[in-house]
Amino acid sequence: MIKTKGSARARGTVAARLSRWMSALVLAGFAGSLLAEGIEIESLSSRLHKGVYLVDAQILYQPSKTILDALEHGVPLTFEVKLDVRRKDAWMWERAVARHRLRYSLRYHALVSRYEVFLPDKKVLRYATLEAALRALGGLSDLSLVESASLESDEEYELHLGIELDIESLPVPLRPRAYLSSDWSLSYEHRPWLLIR
């Protein structure tokens, strides 16, 4: 076979393209792992202060592109954070010692390019970037969990934490699609966490 400069150049071009494509594929996979959709707990801790157990947590919200697109088009997102204190090894039908249901909302105003975070205490925080807004949305600080006097001294207790996007809070026309699409499934169920006493 006769090798020409043209054929060598062509092979070099193909090899270069293949190399770039493979590099892009690897980087895309790496980026996908960093930008995984869902909800994670970055930190979670409790402490006793003046007879009351307080909880601090940082929740990481990573919505899907579908959810983010809806947000950018003016659809408000509401998340419910559920915190239950239960006796360790309690039966399923046993009532929780303490139950909290907290609602946080996130909205985007295109006219002013601002994100608004609505906290359970009705306080509203405003941010210029989505990253900052999601960070604030996931921040729990000094949350009163349960009074120590309501806990038996000879028992151990666990904190159960659950988080989910409230589909019922979405605009009515959007709900059927949200219920049927995995793109709208955004929830988290934390394994029971022992309350340090």
Short mmCIF file of C-alpha atoms in Angstrom, two decimals:
data_model
loop_
_atom_site.label_atom_id
_atom_site.label_comp_id
_atom_site.label_asym_id
_atom_site.label_seq_id
_atom_site.Cartn_x
_atom_site.Cartn_y
_atom_site.Cartn_z
CA MET A 1 0.00 0.00 0.00
CA ILE A 2 1.28 3.45 -0.87
CA LYS A 3 1.09 5.96 1.97
CA THR A 4 0.58 9.55 0.94
CA LYS A 5 0.79 12.74 2.92
CA GLY A 6 -2.91 13.30 2.26
CA SER A 7 -3.96 9.98 3.75
CA ALA A 8 -1.69 10.51 6.75
CA ARG A 9 -3.17 13.96 7.27
CA ALA A 10 -6.69 12.54 7.02
CA ARG A 11 -5.91 9.85 9.57
CA GLY A 12 -4.42 12.50 11.83
CA THR A 13 -7.57 14.60 11.53
CA VAL A 14 -9.80 11.61 12.30
CA ALA A 15 -7.62 10.67 15.27
CA ALA A 16 -7.74 14.23 16.57
CA ARG A 17 -11.52 14.34 16.25
CA LEU A 18 -11.86 10.98 17.98
CA SER A 19 -9.59 12.15 20.79
CA ARG A 20 -11.61 15.34 21.28
CA TRP A 21 -14.87 13.37 21.22
CA MET A 22 -13.60 10.90 23.82
CA SER A 23 -12.37 13.75 26.01
CA ALA A 24 -15.75 15.45 25.74
CA LEU A 25 -17.48 12.18 26.63
CA VAL A 26 -15.34 11.70 29.73
CA LEU A 27 -15.86 15.31 30.81
CA ALA A 28 -19.60 15.02 30.23
CA GLY A 29 -19.73 11.93 32.42
CA PHE A 30 -17.70 13.67 35.10
CA ALA A 31 -19.91 16.75 34.99
CA GLY A 32 -23.01 14.55 35.14
CA SER A 33 -21.75 12.94 38.33
CA LEU A 34 -21.13 16.36 39.85
CA LEU A 35 -24.55 17.65 38.82
CA ALA A 36 -26.55 14.58 39.85
CA GLU A 37 -30.22 15.37 40.36
CA GLY A 38 -31.86 14.88 43.72
CA ILE A 39 -31.59 15.98 47.33
CA GLU A 40 -28.66 15.34 49.64
CA ILE A 41 -27.82 16.22 53.24
CA GLU A 42 -24.51 18.04 53.48
CA SER A 43 -24.59 18.36 57.27
CA LEU A 44 -26.90 17.54 60.16
CA SER A 45 -26.36 18.14 63.88
CA SER A 46 -28.30 18.66 67.10
CA ARG A 47 -27.52 20.20 70.47
CA LEU A 48 -29.25 20.80 73.78
CA HIS A 49 -29.83 24.46 74.63
CA LYS A 50 -31.83 25.60 77.66
CA GLY A 51 -33.79 22.37 77.82
CA VAL A 52 -34.60 22.23 74.11
CA TYR A 53 -32.94 20.18 71.39
CA LEU A 54 -32.03 22.35 68.41
CA VAL A 55 -31.22 21.13 64.92
CA ASP A 56 -28.94 22.59 62.27
CA ALA A 57 -28.79 21.17 58.76
CA GLN A 58 -27.72 22.02 55.24
CA ILE A 59 -29.82 20.45 52.53
CA LEU A 60 -28.50 20.37 48.97
CA TYR A 61 -31.23 20.72 46.35
CA GLN A 62 -30.29 19.60 42.82
CA PRO A 63 -33.46 19.89 40.69
CA SER A 64 -33.78 18.36 37.23
CA LYS A 65 -33.59 20.51 34.10
CA THR A 66 -37.36 20.16 33.73
CA ILE A 67 -37.95 21.60 37.19
CA LEU A 68 -35.45 24.40 36.65
CA ASP A 69 -37.05 25.29 33.31
CA ALA A 70 -40.43 25.57 35.03
CA LEU A 71 -38.90 27.76 37.74
CA GLU A 72 -37.34 30.07 35.14
CA HIS A 73 -40.77 30.42 33.52
CA GLY A 74 -42.40 31.61 36.74
CA VAL A 75 -43.58 28.36 38.34
CA PRO A 76 -43.03 28.53 42.14
CA LEU A 77 -41.55 25.45 43.81
CA THR A 78 -42.58 24.43 47.32
CA PHE A 79 -40.67 21.89 49.39
CA GLU A 80 -41.90 20.24 52.57
CA VAL A 81 -39.34 19.28 55.20
CA LYS A 82 -40.57 16.64 57.66
CA LEU A 83 -38.85 16.10 61.00
CA ASP A 84 -40.04 13.43 63.42
CA VAL A 85 -38.53 12.43 66.75
CA ARG A 86 -39.34 8.83 67.57
CA ARG A 87 -38.31 6.33 70.18
CA LYS A 88 -35.57 4.07 68.87
CA ASP A 89 -36.99 0.70 67.73
CA ALA A 90 -40.51 2.09 68.07
CA TRP A 91 -43.39 0.18 66.52
CA MET A 92 -44.78 1.56 63.26
CA TRP A 93 -48.03 2.61 64.92
CA GLU A 94 -46.36 4.49 67.78
CA ARG A 95 -46.85 8.23 67.64
CA ALA A 96 -43.81 10.42 67.21
CA VAL A 97 -42.67 12.32 70.29
CA ALA A 98 -42.38 15.44 68.13
CA ARG A 99 -43.46 16.22 64.57
CA HIS A 100 -42.57 19.23 62.43
CA ARG A 101 -43.72 20.09 58.91
CA LEU A 102 -41.89 23.05 57.40
CA ARG A 103 -42.66 24.56 54.01
CA TYR A 104 -40.07 26.43 51.95
CA SER A 105 -40.77 28.03 48.58
CA LEU A 106 -38.58 29.24 45.72
CA ARG A 107 -39.67 31.67 43.00
CA TYR A 108 -37.97 33.45 40.13
CA HIS A 109 -38.91 36.93 38.92
CA ALA A 110 -37.71 37.37 35.35
CA LEU A 111 -38.37 41.12 35.23
CA VAL A 112 -35.84 41.83 37.97
CA SER A 113 -33.75 38.64 37.53
CA ARG A 114 -34.08 37.75 41.19
CA TYR A 115 -34.79 34.53 43.08
CA GLU A 116 -36.97 34.68 46.19
CA VAL A 117 -36.85 32.16 49.02
CA PHE A 118 -39.88 32.05 51.31
CA LEU A 119 -39.12 30.63 54.76
CA PRO A 120 -41.61 28.96 57.15
CA ASP A 121 -41.61 32.07 59.36
CA LYS A 122 -42.82 34.14 56.35
CA LYS A 123 -39.45 35.82 55.96
CA VAL A 124 -38.45 36.42 52.32
CA LEU A 125 -34.84 36.30 51.11
CA ARG A 126 -33.75 37.57 47.68
CA TYR A 127 -30.77 36.42 45.63
CA ALA A 128 -29.23 37.22 42.26
CA THR A 129 -28.12 33.65 41.54
CA LEU A 130 -29.85 30.27 41.60
CA GLU A 131 -26.94 28.72 43.48
CA ALA A 132 -27.26 31.19 46.36
CA ALA A 133 -31.03 30.78 46.47
CA LEU A 134 -30.82 26.96 46.61
CA ARG A 135 -28.23 27.23 49.37
CA ALA A 136 -30.53 29.44 51.43
CA LEU A 137 -33.50 27.19 50.67
CA GLY A 138 -31.66 24.27 52.24
CA GLY A 139 -30.44 25.97 55.39
CA LEU A 140 -31.95 24.92 58.73
CA SER A 141 -30.60 26.82 61.71
CA ASP A 142 -31.52 26.64 65.41
CA LEU A 143 -34.72 24.73 64.70
CA SER A 144 -36.48 23.82 67.96
CA LEU A 145 -36.98 20.08 67.75
CA VAL A 146 -38.18 18.77 71.11
CA GLU A 147 -38.00 19.63 74.82
CA SER A 148 -35.70 17.36 76.77
CA ALA A 149 -38.33 17.06 79.52
CA SER A 150 -40.61 15.18 77.11
CA LEU A 151 -38.02 12.42 76.59
CA GLU A 152 -37.68 9.42 78.89
CA SER A 153 -34.25 9.28 80.52
CA ASP A 154 -33.86 5.53 79.95
CA GLU A 155 -34.84 5.62 76.25
CA GLU A 156 -32.94 6.44 73.06
CA TYR A 157 -34.53 8.59 70.39
CA GLU A 158 -34.03 9.03 66.66
CA LEU A 159 -34.58 11.90 64.27
CA HIS A 160 -36.34 10.99 61.01
CA LEU A 161 -35.87 13.52 58.22
CA GLY A 162 -37.81 13.57 54.96
CA ILE A 163 -37.93 16.16 52.17
CA GLU A 164 -40.06 16.35 49.04
CA LEU A 165 -41.21 18.69 46.32
CA ASP A 166 -44.91 19.38 46.91
CA ILE A 167 -46.60 18.50 43.61
CA GLU A 168 -49.98 19.73 44.90
CA SER A 169 -48.59 23.26 45.20
CA LEU A 170 -47.85 23.41 41.45
CA PRO A 171 -50.28 25.11 39.04
CA VAL A 172 -53.24 22.78 38.38
CA PRO A 173 -52.50 22.20 34.65
CA LEU A 174 -48.99 21.05 35.50
CA ARG A 175 -49.84 18.54 38.23
CA PRO A 176 -50.85 15.51 36.11
CA ARG A 177 -47.61 15.67 34.13
CA ALA A 178 -45.59 16.17 37.31
CA TYR A 179 -47.15 13.11 38.97
CA LEU A 180 -46.40 10.91 35.95
CA SER A 181 -42.92 12.16 35.07
CA SER A 182 -39.77 11.08 36.88
CA ASP A 183 -38.32 14.50 36.03
CA TRP A 184 -40.55 15.94 38.74
CA SER A 185 -39.68 13.33 41.35
CA LEU A 186 -37.57 15.17 43.90
CA SER A 187 -37.54 13.71 47.40
CA TYR A 188 -35.26 12.42 50.13
CA GLU A 189 -35.69 10.08 53.07
CA HIS A 190 -32.85 10.18 55.57
CA ARG A 191 -32.00 7.08 57.56
CA PRO A 192 -32.93 7.45 61.25
CA TRP A 193 -30.34 9.56 63.04
CA LEU A 194 -29.64 8.97 66.73
CA LEU A 195 -30.40 12.01 68.86
CA ILE A 196 -27.32 12.66 70.99
CA ARG A 197 -28.28 13.34 74.61
#
